[in-house]
Amino acid sequence: STWIVLDVLIEKSPDAMDEEWDLAMDDTARQFAQNPPTEAYLGIPFYPGWVYAPEISAGMSMDNDYHYYVFFSNDAPAKVAEFYQQRLNQKPSTGGGFYIFALKGNLPIPDEGLVIQLNTGFKDMPQTIITVQKMID
């Protein structure tokens, strides 16, 4: 005897998946904008004059493991890194234009961290990106 088995796979169209992603992104961006992080939550002092970027933070935080809080500064990365080196009383891991501080766990890949780098990807934004990686509770 012969059996024929048909499997049916139903998927959303690429347009529907894009629309779903856009709606989720808009909702996440709204949440990030309405609930900016505090110094106590981040576990670090705010850098003077930095500007919070909730939309970029939301875009980087769409997975379920980590949230990334993104800030920009007009100061050079080295100056920002020096500020945090003094405030956190630790030397960063450096290389490739990055400064990485462990906020929880150990370098080179901490559980939570602070990354300072030159802005090479966001047009019309200040020269330095400051990103805080936090595990979701």
mmCIF file of C-alpha atoms in Angstrom:
data_model
loop_
_atom_site.group_PDB
_atom_site.id
_atom_site.type_symbol
_atom_site.label_atom_id
_atom_site.label_comp_id
_atom_site.label_asym_id
_atom_site.label_seq_id
_atom_site.Cartn_x
_atom_site.Cartn_y
_atom_site.Cartn_z
ATOM 1 C CA SER A 1 0.000 0.000 0.000
ATOM 2 C CA THR A 2 1.153 3.584 -0.642
ATOM 3 C CA TRP A 3 0.699 6.530 1.655
ATOM 4 C CA ILE A 4 0.875 10.152 0.627
ATOM 5 C CA VAL A 5 1.482 12.618 3.417
ATOM 6 C CA LEU A 6 1.065 16.322 2.829
ATOM 7 C CA ASP A 7 2.433 18.862 5.259
ATOM 8 C CA VAL A 8 0.890 22.292 5.133
ATOM 9 C CA LEU A 9 2.977 25.227 6.245
ATOM 10 C CA ILE A 10 1.207 28.514 6.735
ATOM 11 C CA GLU A 11 3.379 31.574 7.162
ATOM 12 C CA LYS A 12 2.730 35.264 7.330
ATOM 13 C CA SER A 13 3.728 37.245 4.293
ATOM 14 C CA PRO A 14 6.956 39.268 4.496
ATOM 15 C CA ASP A 15 4.841 42.444 4.461
ATOM 16 C CA ALA A 16 2.728 41.201 7.385
ATOM 17 C CA MET A 17 5.861 40.230 9.322
ATOM 18 C CA ASP A 18 7.391 43.676 8.629
ATOM 19 C CA GLU A 19 4.215 45.380 9.802
ATOM 20 C CA GLU A 20 4.151 43.256 12.966
ATOM 21 C CA TRP A 21 7.814 44.121 13.649
ATOM 22 C CA ASP A 22 7.146 47.834 13.058
ATOM 23 C CA LEU A 23 4.231 47.812 15.507
ATOM 24 C CA ALA A 24 6.304 46.008 18.149
ATOM 25 C CA MET A 25 9.182 48.426 17.563
ATOM 26 C CA ASP A 26 6.899 51.464 17.895
ATOM 27 C CA ASP A 27 5.466 50.089 21.142
ATOM 28 C CA THR A 28 8.935 49.346 22.549
ATOM 29 C CA ALA A 29 10.225 52.798 21.527
ATOM 30 C CA ARG A 30 7.241 54.419 23.242
ATOM 31 C CA GLN A 31 7.940 52.421 26.429
ATOM 32 C CA PHE A 32 11.631 53.401 26.364
ATOM 33 C CA ALA A 33 10.765 57.084 25.812
ATOM 34 C CA GLN A 34 8.153 57.135 28.590
ATOM 35 C CA ASN A 35 10.404 55.290 31.066
ATOM 36 C CA PRO A 36 13.958 56.572 30.658
ATOM 37 C CA PRO A 37 16.532 54.744 32.783
ATOM 38 C CA THR A 38 17.775 56.226 36.036
ATOM 39 C CA GLU A 39 21.302 56.285 37.417
ATOM 40 C CA ALA A 40 20.229 53.777 40.067
ATOM 41 C CA TYR A 41 18.813 51.380 37.463
ATOM 42 C CA LEU A 42 21.820 51.621 35.150
ATOM 43 C CA GLY A 43 24.256 51.373 38.054
ATOM 44 C CA ILE A 44 26.415 54.220 36.735
ATOM 45 C CA PRO A 45 26.422 58.002 37.010
ATOM 46 C CA PHE A 46 24.989 59.905 34.069
ATOM 47 C CA TYR A 47 27.633 61.431 31.830
ATOM 48 C CA PRO A 48 27.262 65.236 31.834
ATOM 49 C CA GLY A 49 25.303 66.459 28.827
ATOM 50 C CA TRP A 50 24.671 63.096 27.219
ATOM 51 C CA VAL A 51 21.459 62.660 25.254
ATOM 52 C CA TYR A 52 19.275 59.569 25.568
ATOM 53 C CA ALA A 53 18.160 57.907 22.311
ATOM 54 C CA PRO A 54 15.027 55.867 23.153
ATOM 55 C CA GLU A 55 14.276 54.835 19.549
ATOM 56 C CA ILE A 56 17.773 53.439 18.999
ATOM 57 C CA SER A 57 17.690 51.829 22.457
ATOM 58 C CA ALA A 58 14.388 50.145 21.613
ATOM 59 C CA GLY A 59 15.667 48.902 18.266
ATOM 60 C CA MET A 60 18.648 47.250 19.928
ATOM 61 C CA SER A 61 16.495 45.789 22.718
ATOM 62 C CA MET A 62 13.952 43.749 20.787
ATOM 63 C CA ASP A 63 15.197 40.378 22.071
ATOM 64 C CA ASN A 64 14.185 38.961 25.442
ATOM 65 C CA ASP A 65 17.569 38.742 27.159
ATOM 66 C CA TYR A 66 19.011 42.264 27.291
ATOM 67 C CA HIS A 67 18.050 45.892 27.055
ATOM 68 C CA TYR A 68 20.512 48.342 25.573
ATOM 69 C CA TYR A 69 20.319 51.979 26.631
ATOM 70 C CA VAL A 70 21.964 54.243 24.063
ATOM 71 C CA PHE A 71 23.190 57.769 24.701
ATOM 72 C CA PHE A 72 25.190 60.255 22.638
ATOM 73 C CA SER A 73 27.802 62.822 23.659
ATOM 74 C CA ASN A 74 29.621 65.586 21.820
ATOM 75 C CA ASP A 75 32.767 64.728 23.802
ATOM 76 C CA ALA A 76 35.428 62.414 22.390
ATOM 77 C CA PRO A 77 35.222 58.720 23.366
ATOM 78 C CA ALA A 78 38.520 58.984 25.283
ATOM 79 C CA LYS A 79 37.144 61.812 27.443
ATOM 80 C CA VAL A 80 33.949 59.872 28.218
ATOM 81 C CA ALA A 81 36.000 56.742 29.018
ATOM 82 C CA GLU A 82 38.221 58.751 31.372
ATOM 83 C CA PHE A 83 35.123 60.008 33.219
ATOM 84 C CA TYR A 84 33.881 56.447 33.747
ATOM 85 C CA GLN A 85 37.323 55.108 34.596
ATOM 86 C CA GLN A 86 37.422 57.590 37.489
ATOM 87 C CA ARG A 87 33.793 57.087 38.585
ATOM 88 C CA LEU A 88 33.807 53.281 38.346
ATOM 89 C CA ASN A 89 37.378 52.939 39.605
ATOM 90 C CA GLN A 90 38.257 50.428 36.903
ATOM 91 C CA LYS A 91 40.263 50.342 33.729
ATOM 92 C CA PRO A 92 38.303 49.550 30.573
ATOM 93 C CA SER A 93 39.103 46.891 28.041
ATOM 94 C CA THR A 94 40.105 48.714 24.874
ATOM 95 C CA GLY A 95 40.617 47.951 21.244
ATOM 96 C CA GLY A 96 39.299 48.962 17.874
ATOM 97 C CA GLY A 97 38.105 52.312 19.179
ATOM 98 C CA PHE A 98 35.974 50.708 21.919
ATOM 99 C CA TYR A 99 36.139 51.138 25.680
ATOM 100 C CA ILE A 100 34.310 48.395 27.604
ATOM 101 C CA PHE A 101 33.626 48.483 31.349
ATOM 102 C CA ALA A 102 32.187 45.499 33.242
ATOM 103 C CA LEU A 103 29.207 46.505 35.360
ATOM 104 C CA LYS A 104 28.288 42.916 36.277
ATOM 105 C CA GLY A 105 30.432 39.891 35.520
ATOM 106 C CA ASN A 106 33.930 40.039 34.084
ATOM 107 C CA LEU A 107 35.693 41.316 31.006
ATOM 108 C CA PRO A 108 36.108 40.638 28.150
ATOM 109 C CA ILE A 109 32.389 39.752 27.914
ATOM 110 C CA PRO A 110 30.562 40.946 31.033
ATOM 111 C CA ASP A 111 26.977 40.037 31.908
ATOM 112 C CA GLU A 112 26.232 43.761 31.990
ATOM 113 C CA GLY A 113 28.480 46.421 30.601
ATOM 114 C CA LEU A 114 29.183 49.931 29.439
ATOM 115 C CA VAL A 115 30.567 50.481 25.931
ATOM 116 C CA ILE A 116 31.922 53.785 24.668
ATOM 117 C CA GLN A 117 32.747 54.160 20.989
ATOM 118 C CA LEU A 118 33.028 56.599 18.119
ATOM 119 C CA ASN A 119 29.754 57.138 16.283
ATOM 120 C CA THR A 120 30.276 55.856 12.761
ATOM 121 C CA GLY A 121 26.732 54.722 11.983
ATOM 122 C CA PHE A 122 24.230 57.394 12.982
ATOM 123 C CA LYS A 123 24.252 60.438 10.738
ATOM 124 C CA ASP A 124 23.610 63.847 12.254
ATOM 125 C CA MET A 125 24.169 62.531 15.794
ATOM 126 C CA PRO A 126 26.983 63.482 18.197
ATOM 127 C CA GLN A 127 30.411 61.886 17.844
ATOM 128 C CA THR A 128 30.325 59.421 20.739
ATOM 129 C CA ILE A 129 27.920 56.552 21.473
ATOM 130 C CA ILE A 130 27.578 55.382 25.072
ATOM 131 C CA THR A 131 25.688 52.087 25.453
ATOM 132 C CA VAL A 132 24.695 50.374 28.690
ATOM 133 C CA GLN A 133 23.784 46.680 28.411
ATOM 134 C CA LYS A 134 21.409 45.418 31.126
ATOM 135 C CA MET A 135 20.067 41.900 31.610
ATOM 136 C CA ILE A 136 16.287 41.809 31.719
ATOM 137 C CA ASP A 137 15.063 40.812 35.178
#
